Amino acid sequence: FLSHQQKDKDVCRKIADYLTSADIDVYFDEDDEDLKFYRQTNRPEGVVDSIRIGIKNSSHMLAVVSPSTMYSSWVPWEVGYGFDHTSLGVLTLKGITDSS
């Protein structure tokens, strides 16, 4: 499960593609057709359900942290929800200082 802030979508697509090319199955929100439908039809309960299913079906979560992550409400929620369901890893992008 690739947890990320929407502003980092382009770089996260590259990460997802890289992992997929290494034969690692990746849950990336752009590839979830149900999630797309729920977003387009403004059904927040469906969005949450899709994300929960994605996390529950994942053995690992990679949280991508960038300067824009601090503005995300989803990344902390996903990490909190996934904490008991996955092994968690963190990848920090350029622009994150040690004090951040």
mmCIF file of N, CA, C and O in Angstrom:
data_model
loop_
_atom_site.group_PDB
_atom_site.id
_atom_site.type_symbol
_atom_site.label_atom_id
_atom_site.label_comp_id
_atom_site.label_asym_id
_atom_site.label_seq_id
_atom_site.Cartn_x
_atom_site.Cartn_y
_atom_site.Cartn_z
ATOM 1 N N PHE A 1 0.856 -1.167 0.000
ATOM 2 C CA PHE A 1 0.000 0.000 0.000
ATOM 3 C C PHE A 1 0.896 1.222 0.000
ATOM 4 O O PHE A 1 1.759 1.370 0.862
ATOM 5 N N LEU A 2 0.734 2.081 -0.983
ATOM 6 C CA LEU A 2 1.545 3.285 -1.107
ATOM 7 C C LEU A 2 0.740 4.477 -0.596
ATOM 8 O O LEU A 2 -0.210 4.924 -1.229
ATOM 9 N N SER A 3 1.100 4.959 0.595
ATOM 10 C CA SER A 3 0.415 6.089 1.208
ATOM 11 C C SER A 3 1.175 7.364 0.843
ATOM 12 O O SER A 3 2.395 7.427 1.004
ATOM 13 N N HIS A 4 0.435 8.365 0.359
ATOM 14 C CA HIS A 4 1.095 9.583 -0.103
ATOM 15 C C HIS A 4 0.107 10.743 -0.148
ATOM 16 O O HIS A 4 -1.105 10.547 -0.142
ATOM 17 N N GLN A 5 0.642 11.926 -0.215
ATOM 18 C CA GLN A 5 -0.153 13.133 -0.377
ATOM 19 C C GLN A 5 -0.390 13.338 -1.870
ATOM 20 O O GLN A 5 0.489 13.065 -2.687
ATOM 21 N N GLN A 6 -1.570 13.784 -2.237
ATOM 22 C CA GLN A 6 -1.949 13.904 -3.650
ATOM 23 C C GLN A 6 -0.986 14.777 -4.464
ATOM 24 O O GLN A 6 -0.776 14.524 -5.643
ATOM 25 N N LYS A 7 -0.390 15.775 -3.847
ATOM 26 C CA LYS A 7 0.563 16.627 -4.572
ATOM 27 C C LYS A 7 1.813 15.862 -5.004
ATOM 28 O O LYS A 7 2.546 16.320 -5.875
ATOM 29 N N ASP A 8 2.044 14.706 -4.409
ATOM 30 C CA ASP A 8 3.207 13.880 -4.738
ATOM 31 C C ASP A 8 2.854 12.738 -5.691
ATOM 32 O O ASP A 8 3.616 11.791 -5.859
ATOM 33 N N LYS A 9 1.692 12.831 -6.319
ATOM 34 C CA LYS A 9 1.177 11.769 -7.175
ATOM 35 C C LYS A 9 2.173 11.361 -8.269
ATOM 36 O O LYS A 9 2.375 10.174 -8.515
ATOM 37 N N ASP A 10 2.797 12.341 -8.927
ATOM 38 C CA ASP A 10 3.694 12.012 -10.042
ATOM 39 C C ASP A 10 4.900 11.190 -9.589
ATOM 40 O O ASP A 10 5.243 10.180 -10.215
ATOM 41 N N VAL A 11 5.538 11.606 -8.515
ATOM 42 C CA VAL A 11 6.701 10.854 -8.035
ATOM 43 C C VAL A 11 6.262 9.505 -7.467
ATOM 44 O O VAL A 11 6.967 8.506 -7.626
ATOM 45 N N CYS A 12 5.082 9.439 -6.868
ATOM 46 C CA CYS A 12 4.592 8.169 -6.332
ATOM 47 C C CYS A 12 4.219 7.208 -7.452
ATOM 48 O O CYS A 12 4.353 5.988 -7.292
ATOM 49 N N ARG A 13 3.774 7.711 -8.577
ATOM 50 C CA ARG A 13 3.530 6.857 -9.750
ATOM 51 C C ARG A 13 4.839 6.201 -10.171
ATOM 52 O O ARG A 13 4.879 5.015 -10.483
ATOM 53 N N LYS A 14 5.930 6.962 -10.156
ATOM 54 C CA LYS A 14 7.240 6.397 -10.510
ATOM 55 C C LYS A 14 7.655 5.316 -9.514
ATOM 56 O O LYS A 14 8.200 4.284 -9.900
ATOM 57 N N ILE A 15 7.389 5.561 -8.228
ATOM 58 C CA ILE A 15 7.716 4.563 -7.202
ATOM 59 C C ILE A 15 6.880 3.305 -7.419
ATOM 60 O O ILE A 15 7.406 2.186 -7.383
ATOM 61 N N ALA A 16 5.585 3.477 -7.649
ATOM 62 C CA ALA A 16 4.703 2.329 -7.883
ATOM 63 C C ALA A 16 5.152 1.550 -9.112
ATOM 64 O O ALA A 16 5.196 0.304 -9.086
ATOM 65 N N ASP A 17 5.491 2.246 -10.178
ATOM 66 C CA ASP A 17 5.947 1.570 -11.404
ATOM 67 C C ASP A 17 7.253 0.818 -11.160
ATOM 68 O O ASP A 17 7.440 -0.296 -11.660
ATOM 69 N N TYR A 18 8.149 1.423 -10.388
ATOM 70 C CA TYR A 18 9.422 0.771 -10.076
ATOM 71 C C TYR A 18 9.183 -0.521 -9.291
ATOM 72 O O TYR A 18 9.752 -1.569 -9.613
ATOM 73 N N LEU A 19 8.339 -0.441 -8.266
ATOM 74 C CA LEU A 19 8.044 -1.628 -7.462
ATOM 75 C C LEU A 19 7.369 -2.706 -8.301
ATOM 76 O O LEU A 19 7.700 -3.894 -8.185
ATOM 77 N N THR A 20 6.452 -2.300 -9.158
ATOM 78 C CA THR A 20 5.762 -3.248 -10.020
ATOM 79 C C THR A 20 6.751 -3.922 -10.974
ATOM 80 O O THR A 20 6.656 -5.133 -11.220
ATOM 81 N N SER A 21 7.714 -3.164 -11.489
ATOM 82 C CA SER A 21 8.708 -3.748 -12.398
ATOM 83 C C SER A 21 9.602 -4.754 -11.679
ATOM 84 O O SER A 21 10.210 -5.607 -12.316
ATOM 85 N N ALA A 22 9.653 -4.671 -10.344
ATOM 86 C CA ALA A 22 10.416 -5.637 -9.544
ATOM 87 C C ALA A 22 9.514 -6.790 -9.073
ATOM 88 O O ALA A 22 9.862 -7.506 -8.132
ATOM 89 N N ASP A 23 8.355 -6.928 -9.723
ATOM 90 C CA ASP A 23 7.384 -7.985 -9.401
ATOM 91 C C ASP A 23 6.807 -7.870 -7.996
ATOM 92 O O ASP A 23 6.489 -8.873 -7.355
ATOM 93 N N ILE A 24 6.669 -6.650 -7.517
ATOM 94 C CA ILE A 24 6.023 -6.400 -6.231
ATOM 95 C C ILE A 24 4.636 -5.852 -6.523
ATOM 96 O O ILE A 24 4.483 -4.875 -7.253
ATOM 97 N N ASP A 25 3.622 -6.512 -5.976
ATOM 98 C CA ASP A 25 2.243 -6.081 -6.161
ATOM 99 C C ASP A 25 2.019 -4.820 -5.322
ATOM 100 O O ASP A 25 2.311 -4.804 -4.130
ATOM 101 N N VAL A 26 1.517 -3.767 -5.952
ATOM 102 C CA VAL A 26 1.380 -2.463 -5.292
ATOM 103 C C VAL A 26 -0.061 -2.001 -5.351
ATOM 104 O O VAL A 26 -0.698 -2.041 -6.406
ATOM 105 N N TYR A 27 -0.568 -1.537 -4.196
ATOM 106 C CA TYR A 27 -1.847 -0.830 -4.191
ATOM 107 C C TYR A 27 -1.515 0.655 -4.323
ATOM 108 O O TYR A 27 -0.883 1.251 -3.447
ATOM 109 N N PHE A 28 -1.955 1.233 -5.440
ATOM 110 C CA PHE A 28 -1.773 2.663 -5.701
ATOM 111 C C PHE A 28 -3.146 3.207 -6.037
ATOM 112 O O PHE A 28 -3.839 2.680 -6.905
ATOM 113 N N ASP A 29 -3.567 4.229 -5.331
ATOM 114 C CA ASP A 29 -4.955 4.697 -5.427
ATOM 115 C C ASP A 29 -5.417 4.982 -6.851
ATOM 116 O O ASP A 29 -6.571 4.741 -7.181
ATOM 117 N N GLU A 30 -4.546 5.454 -7.712
ATOM 118 C CA GLU A 30 -4.937 5.749 -9.096
ATOM 119 C C GLU A 30 -5.399 4.504 -9.851
ATOM 120 O O GLU A 30 -6.112 4.614 -10.835
ATOM 121 N N ASP A 31 -4.983 3.339 -9.387
ATOM 122 C CA ASP A 31 -5.315 2.099 -10.075
ATOM 123 C C ASP A 31 -6.578 1.442 -9.530
ATOM 124 O O ASP A 31 -7.015 0.421 -10.058
ATOM 125 N N ASP A 32 -7.162 1.997 -8.496
ATOM 126 C CA ASP A 32 -8.346 1.423 -7.861
ATOM 127 C C ASP A 32 -9.596 2.022 -8.505
ATOM 128 O O ASP A 32 -9.962 3.165 -8.240
ATOM 129 N N GLU A 33 -10.251 1.233 -9.355
ATOM 130 C CA GLU A 33 -11.426 1.716 -10.083
ATOM 131 C C GLU A 33 -12.597 2.031 -9.152
ATOM 132 O O GLU A 33 -13.338 2.984 -9.384
ATOM 133 N N ASP A 34 -12.778 1.239 -8.099
ATOM 134 C CA ASP A 34 -13.847 1.526 -7.142
ATOM 135 C C ASP A 34 -13.607 2.870 -6.458
ATOM 136 O O ASP A 34 -14.528 3.680 -6.308
ATOM 137 N N LEU A 35 -12.382 3.105 -6.051
ATOM 138 C CA LEU A 35 -12.034 4.369 -5.400
ATOM 139 C C LEU A 35 -12.299 5.546 -6.336
ATOM 140 O O LEU A 35 -12.871 6.562 -5.912
ATOM 141 N N LYS A 36 -11.915 5.415 -7.595
ATOM 142 C CA LYS A 36 -12.183 6.473 -8.577
ATOM 143 C C LYS A 36 -13.679 6.758 -8.670
ATOM 144 O O LYS A 36 -14.106 7.919 -8.694
ATOM 145 N N PHE A 37 -14.478 5.697 -8.737
ATOM 146 C CA PHE A 37 -15.931 5.859 -8.827
ATOM 147 C C PHE A 37 -16.472 6.603 -7.612
ATOM 148 O O PHE A 37 -17.269 7.534 -7.747
ATOM 149 N N TYR A 38 -16.045 6.205 -6.427
ATOM 150 C CA TYR A 38 -16.544 6.849 -5.208
ATOM 151 C C TYR A 38 -16.123 8.315 -5.127
ATOM 152 O O TYR A 38 -16.891 9.154 -4.664
ATOM 153 N N ARG A 39 -14.923 8.619 -5.595
ATOM 154 C CA ARG A 39 -14.489 10.026 -5.615
ATOM 155 C C ARG A 39 -15.327 10.838 -6.603
ATOM 156 O O ARG A 39 -15.745 11.947 -6.306
ATOM 157 N N GLN A 40 -15.550 10.275 -7.774
ATOM 158 C CA GLN A 40 -16.305 10.988 -8.815
ATOM 159 C C GLN A 40 -17.759 11.198 -8.435
ATOM 160 O O GLN A 40 -18.379 12.178 -8.838
ATOM 161 N N THR A 41 -18.318 10.283 -7.666
ATOM 162 C CA THR A 41 -19.729 10.385 -7.278
ATOM 163 C C THR A 41 -19.894 10.973 -5.882
ATOM 164 O O THR A 41 -20.988 10.952 -5.330
ATOM 165 N N ASN A 42 -18.794 11.495 -5.338
ATOM 166 C CA ASN A 42 -18.800 12.170 -4.035
ATOM 167 C C ASN A 42 -19.418 11.290 -2.936
ATOM 168 O O ASN A 42 -20.351 11.694 -2.260
ATOM 169 N N ARG A 43 -18.856 10.086 -2.813
ATOM 170 C CA ARG A 43 -19.316 9.143 -1.791
ATOM 171 C C ARG A 43 -18.167 8.848 -0.831
ATOM 172 O O ARG A 43 -17.418 7.888 -0.999
ATOM 173 N N PRO A 44 -18.003 9.702 0.192
ATOM 174 C CA PRO A 44 -16.858 9.555 1.096
ATOM 175 C C PRO A 44 -16.801 8.211 1.815
ATOM 176 O O PRO A 44 -15.707 7.700 2.075
ATOM 177 N N GLU A 45 -17.963 7.625 2.138
ATOM 178 C CA GLU A 45 -17.943 6.325 2.815
ATOM 179 C C GLU A 45 -17.344 5.256 1.907
ATOM 180 O O GLU A 45 -16.637 4.359 2.374
ATOM 181 N N GLY A 46 -17.571 5.363 0.607
ATOM 182 C CA GLY A 46 -16.983 4.428 -0.345
ATOM 183 C C GLY A 46 -15.488 4.632 -0.482
ATOM 184 O O GLY A 46 -14.729 3.666 -0.624
ATOM 185 N N VAL A 47 -15.059 5.894 -0.431
ATOM 186 C CA VAL A 47 -13.622 6.203 -0.484
ATOM 187 C C VAL A 47 -12.920 5.543 0.701
ATOM 188 O O VAL A 47 -11.906 4.854 0.552
ATOM 189 N N VAL A 48 -13.468 5.749 1.891
ATOM 190 C CA VAL A 48 -12.870 5.173 3.098
ATOM 191 C C VAL A 48 -12.865 3.651 3.020
ATOM 192 O O VAL A 48 -11.857 3.007 3.340
ATOM 193 N N ASP A 49 -13.962 3.053 2.575
ATOM 194 C CA ASP A 49 -14.034 1.595 2.456
ATOM 195 C C ASP A 49 -12.989 1.066 1.469
ATOM 196 O O ASP A 49 -12.345 0.045 1.734
ATOM 197 N N SER A 50 -12.815 1.753 0.353
ATOM 198 C CA SER A 50 -11.829 1.316 -0.643
ATOM 199 C C SER A 50 -10.422 1.359 -0.072
ATOM 200 O O SER A 50 -9.623 0.443 -0.288
ATOM 201 N N ILE A 51 -10.119 2.407 0.661
ATOM 202 C CA ILE A 51 -8.784 2.533 1.254
ATOM 203 C C ILE A 51 -8.584 1.456 2.324
ATOM 204 O O ILE A 51 -7.515 0.835 2.393
ATOM 205 N N ARG A 52 -9.591 1.226 3.143
ATOM 206 C CA ARG A 52 -9.487 0.167 4.156
ATOM 207 C C ARG A 52 -9.229 -1.186 3.502
ATOM 208 O O ARG A 52 -8.384 -1.958 3.969
ATOM 209 N N ILE A 53 -9.955 -1.485 2.442
ATOM 210 C CA ILE A 53 -9.768 -2.755 1.731
ATOM 211 C C ILE A 53 -8.354 -2.833 1.166
ATOM 212 O O ILE A 53 -7.693 -3.870 1.267
ATOM 213 N N GLY A 54 -7.887 -1.734 0.567
ATOM 214 C CA GLY A 54 -6.525 -1.711 0.030
ATOM 215 C C GLY A 54 -5.487 -1.984 1.097
ATOM 216 O O GLY A 54 -4.527 -2.737 0.877
ATOM 217 N N ILE A 55 -5.666 -1.394 2.271
ATOM 218 C CA ILE A 55 -4.713 -1.610 3.364
ATOM 219 C C ILE A 55 -4.828 -3.042 3.890
ATOM 220 O O ILE A 55 -3.811 -3.712 4.096
ATOM 221 N N LYS A 56 -6.045 -3.522 4.096
ATOM 222 C CA LYS A 56 -6.227 -4.878 4.626
ATOM 223 C C LYS A 56 -5.668 -5.945 3.687
ATOM 224 O O LYS A 56 -5.225 -7.000 4.139
ATOM 225 N N ASN A 57 -5.683 -5.672 2.385
ATOM 226 C CA ASN A 57 -5.166 -6.633 1.415
ATOM 227 C C ASN A 57 -3.668 -6.481 1.176
ATOM 228 O O ASN A 57 -3.116 -7.158 0.304
ATOM 229 N N SER A 58 -3.029 -5.606 1.928
ATOM 230 C CA SER A 58 -1.598 -5.351 1.765
ATOM 231 C C SER A 58 -0.820 -5.898 2.954
ATOM 232 O O SER A 58 -1.275 -5.804 4.095
ATOM 233 N N SER A 59 0.344 -6.429 2.677
ATOM 234 C CA SER A 59 1.205 -6.906 3.773
ATOM 235 C C SER A 59 2.114 -5.791 4.274
ATOM 236 O O SER A 59 2.557 -5.825 5.416
ATOM 237 N N HIS A 60 2.379 -4.813 3.417
ATOM 238 C CA HIS A 60 3.287 -3.719 3.758
ATOM 239 C C HIS A 60 2.681 -2.385 3.346
ATOM 240 O O HIS A 60 1.888 -2.324 2.405
ATOM 241 N N MET A 61 3.102 -1.350 4.035
ATOM 242 C CA MET A 61 2.718 0.012 3.663
ATOM 243 C C MET A 61 3.998 0.836 3.558
ATOM 244 O O MET A 61 4.863 0.766 4.426
ATOM 245 N N LEU A 62 4.090 1.591 2.471
ATOM 246 C CA LEU A 62 5.181 2.531 2.301
ATOM 247 C C LEU A 62 4.578 3.925 2.347
ATOM 248 O O LEU A 62 3.790 4.291 1.475
ATOM 249 N N ALA A 63 4.903 4.660 3.397
ATOM 250 C CA ALA A 63 4.426 6.036 3.533
ATOM 251 C C ALA A 63 5.472 6.959 2.928
ATOM 252 O O ALA A 63 6.618 6.967 3.357
ATOM 253 N N VAL A 64 5.066 7.697 1.909
ATOM 254 C CA VAL A 64 5.959 8.630 1.239
ATOM 255 C C VAL A 64 5.768 9.994 1.892
ATOM 256 O O VAL A 64 4.667 10.535 1.910
ATOM 257 N N VAL A 65 6.857 10.519 2.439
ATOM 258 C CA VAL A 65 6.800 11.776 3.186
ATOM 259 C C VAL A 65 7.548 12.849 2.412
ATOM 260 O O VAL A 65 8.674 12.650 1.976
ATOM 261 N N SER A 66 6.878 13.978 2.251
ATOM 262 C CA SER A 66 7.445 15.123 1.544
ATOM 263 C C SER A 66 7.049 16.386 2.302
ATOM 264 O O SER A 66 6.276 16.315 3.262
ATOM 265 N N PRO A 67 7.526 17.540 1.866
ATOM 266 C CA PRO A 67 7.087 18.772 2.534
ATOM 267 C C PRO A 67 5.570 18.969 2.502
ATOM 268 O O PRO A 67 5.006 19.568 3.412
ATOM 269 N N SER A 68 4.886 18.439 1.510
ATOM 270 C CA SER A 68 3.432 18.621 1.429
ATOM 271 C C SER A 68 2.656 17.632 2.301
ATOM 272 O O SER A 68 1.463 17.804 2.524
ATOM 273 N N THR A 69 3.326 16.606 2.830
ATOM 274 C CA THR A 69 2.640 15.602 3.636
ATOM 275 C C THR A 69 2.029 16.210 4.892
ATOM 276 O O THR A 69 0.981 15.763 5.358
ATOM 277 N N MET A 70 2.645 17.249 5.426
ATOM 278 C CA MET A 70 2.117 17.858 6.648
ATOM 279 C C MET A 70 0.727 18.462 6.436
ATOM 280 O O MET A 70 0.016 18.728 7.386
ATOM 281 N N TYR A 71 0.321 18.644 5.190
ATOM 282 C CA TYR A 71 -0.996 19.191 4.883
ATOM 283 C C TYR A 71 -2.021 18.098 4.575
ATOM 284 O O TYR A 71 -3.158 18.396 4.240
ATOM 285 N N SER A 72 -1.610 16.853 4.673
ATOM 286 C CA SER A 72 -2.481 15.732 4.343
ATOM 287 C C SER A 72 -3.247 15.263 5.572
ATOM 288 O O SER A 72 -2.672 15.091 6.643
ATOM 289 N N SER A 73 -4.517 15.017 5.402
ATOM 290 C CA SER A 73 -5.270 14.361 6.479
ATOM 291 C C SER A 73 -5.318 12.853 6.235
ATOM 292 O O SER A 73 -5.513 12.079 7.174
ATOM 293 N N TRP A 74 -5.116 12.433 4.993
ATOM 294 C CA TRP A 74 -5.204 11.017 4.661
ATOM 295 C C TRP A 74 -3.983 10.218 5.074
ATOM 296 O O TRP A 74 -4.117 9.088 5.560
ATOM 297 N N VAL A 75 -2.779 10.745 4.870
ATOM 298 C CA VAL A 75 -1.572 9.968 5.187
ATOM 299 C C VAL A 75 -1.558 9.563 6.664
ATOM 300 O O VAL A 75 -1.370 8.379 6.968
ATOM 301 N N PRO A 76 -1.777 10.481 7.604
ATOM 302 C CA PRO A 76 -1.804 10.035 9.011
ATOM 303 C C PRO A 76 -2.913 9.011 9.286
ATOM 304 O O PRO A 76 -2.713 8.063 10.052
ATOM 305 N N TRP A 77 -4.068 9.191 8.657
ATOM 306 C CA TRP A 77 -5.161 8.238 8.852
ATOM 307 C C TRP A 77 -4.775 6.857 8.318
ATOM 308 O O TRP A 77 -4.986 5.844 8.980
ATOM 309 N N GLU A 78 -4.203 6.827 7.104
ATOM 310 C CA GLU A 78 -3.803 5.556 6.512
ATOM 311 C C GLU A 78 -2.739 4.862 7.358
ATOM 312 O O GLU A 78 -2.819 3.658 7.592
ATOM 313 N N VAL A 79 -1.756 5.626 7.811
ATOM 314 C CA VAL A 79 -0.696 5.041 8.638
ATOM 315 C C VAL A 79 -1.291 4.524 9.949
ATOM 316 O O VAL A 79 -0.970 3.419 10.396
ATOM 317 N N GLY A 80 -2.173 5.301 10.556
ATOM 318 C CA GLY A 80 -2.804 4.857 11.797
ATOM 319 C C GLY A 80 -3.626 3.602 11.604
ATOM 320 O O GLY A 80 -3.555 2.660 12.391
ATOM 321 N N TYR A 81 -4.408 3.558 10.542
ATOM 322 C CA TYR A 81 -5.233 2.389 10.256
ATOM 323 C C TYR A 81 -4.354 1.195 9.879
ATOM 324 O O TYR A 81 -4.598 0.074 10.305
ATOM 325 N N GLY A 82 -3.343 1.439 9.095
ATOM 326 C CA GLY A 82 -2.490 0.356 8.623
ATOM 327 C C GLY A 82 -1.505 -0.158 9.645
ATOM 328 O O GLY A 82 -0.927 -1.238 9.463
ATOM 329 N N PHE A 83 -1.321 0.564 10.730
ATOM 330 C CA PHE A 83 -0.331 0.183 11.735
ATOM 331 C C PHE A 83 -0.541 -1.250 12.222
ATOM 332 O O PHE A 83 0.409 -1.992 12.402
ATOM 333 N N ASP A 84 -1.773 -1.643 12.433
ATOM 334 C CA ASP A 84 -2.063 -2.990 12.924
ATOM 335 C C ASP A 84 -2.241 -4.015 11.812
ATOM 336 O O ASP A 84 -2.370 -5.200 12.090
ATOM 337 N N HIS A 85 -2.262 -3.569 10.565
ATOM 338 C CA HIS A 85 -2.545 -4.472 9.443
ATOM 339 C C HIS A 85 -1.338 -4.723 8.543
ATOM 340 O O HIS A 85 -1.376 -5.654 7.733
ATOM 341 N N THR A 86 -0.313 -3.889 8.630
ATOM 342 C CA THR A 86 0.817 -3.985 7.702
ATOM 343 C C THR A 86 2.145 -3.778 8.420
ATOM 344 O O THR A 86 2.185 -3.306 9.553
ATOM 345 N N SER A 87 3.213 -4.102 7.718
ATOM 346 C CA SER A 87 4.551 -3.685 8.147
ATOM 347 C C SER A 87 4.785 -2.328 7.510
ATOM 348 O O SER A 87 4.582 -2.164 6.305
ATOM 349 N N LEU A 88 5.178 -1.369 8.295
ATOM 350 C CA LEU A 88 5.261 0.015 7.843
ATOM 351 C C LEU A 88 6.687 0.420 7.531
ATOM 352 O O LEU A 88 7.609 0.143 8.296
ATOM 353 N N GLY A 89 6.862 1.086 6.388
ATOM 354 C CA GLY A 89 8.123 1.689 6.008
ATOM 355 C C GLY A 89 7.871 3.131 5.618
ATOM 356 O O GLY A 89 6.753 3.501 5.272
ATOM 357 N N VAL A 90 8.903 3.948 5.693
ATOM 358 C CA VAL A 90 8.772 5.365 5.358
ATOM 359 C C VAL A 90 9.855 5.722 4.353
ATOM 360 O O VAL A 90 11.013 5.335 4.512
ATOM 361 N N LEU A 91 9.463 6.454 3.333
ATOM 362 C CA LEU A 91 10.388 6.965 2.338
ATOM 363 C C LEU A 91 10.258 8.480 2.344
ATOM 364 O O LEU A 91 9.154 8.997 2.150
ATOM 365 N N THR A 92 11.346 9.173 2.625
ATOM 366 C CA THR A 92 11.277 10.634 2.608
ATOM 367 C C THR A 92 11.835 11.153 1.286
ATOM 368 O O THR A 92 12.860 10.688 0.811
ATOM 369 N N LEU A 93 11.128 12.095 0.697
ATOM 370 C CA LEU A 93 11.578 12.718 -0.535
ATOM 371 C C LEU A 93 12.478 13.880 -0.221
ATOM 372 O O LEU A 93 12.516 14.378 0.901
ATOM 373 N N LYS A 94 13.184 14.359 -1.207
ATOM 374 C CA LYS A 94 14.062 15.523 -1.021
ATOM 375 C C LYS A 94 13.258 16.698 -0.520
ATOM 376 O O LYS A 94 12.094 16.877 -0.880
ATOM 377 N N GLY A 95 13.887 17.499 0.304
ATOM 378 C CA GLY A 95 13.210 18.684 0.835
ATOM 379 C C GLY A 95 12.789 18.528 2.286
ATOM 380 O O GLY A 95 12.287 19.447 2.893
ATOM 381 N N ILE A 96 12.986 17.345 2.857
ATOM 382 C CA ILE A 96 12.661 17.102 4.255
ATOM 383 C C ILE A 96 13.951 17.253 5.061
ATOM 384 O O ILE A 96 14.927 16.561 4.831
ATOM 385 N N THR A 97 13.932 18.167 6.014
ATOM 386 C CA THR A 97 15.096 18.347 6.867
ATOM 387 C C THR A 97 14.972 17.463 8.098
ATOM 388 O O THR A 97 13.881 16.990 8.444
ATOM 389 N N ASP A 98 16.086 17.241 8.779
ATOM 390 C CA ASP A 98 16.054 16.414 9.997
ATOM 391 C C ASP A 98 15.106 16.996 11.033
ATOM 392 O O ASP A 98 14.432 16.262 11.733
ATOM 393 N N SER A 99 15.037 18.306 11.124
ATOM 394 C CA SER A 99 14.175 18.921 12.129
ATOM 395 C C SER A 99 12.703 18.807 11.774
ATOM 396 O O SER A 99 11.846 18.934 12.645
ATOM 397 N N SER A 100 12.402 18.557 10.499
ATOM 398 C CA SER A 100 11.000 18.407 10.082
ATOM 399 C C SER A 100 10.453 17.099 10.570
ATOM 400 O O SER A 100 9.281 16.901 10.723
#
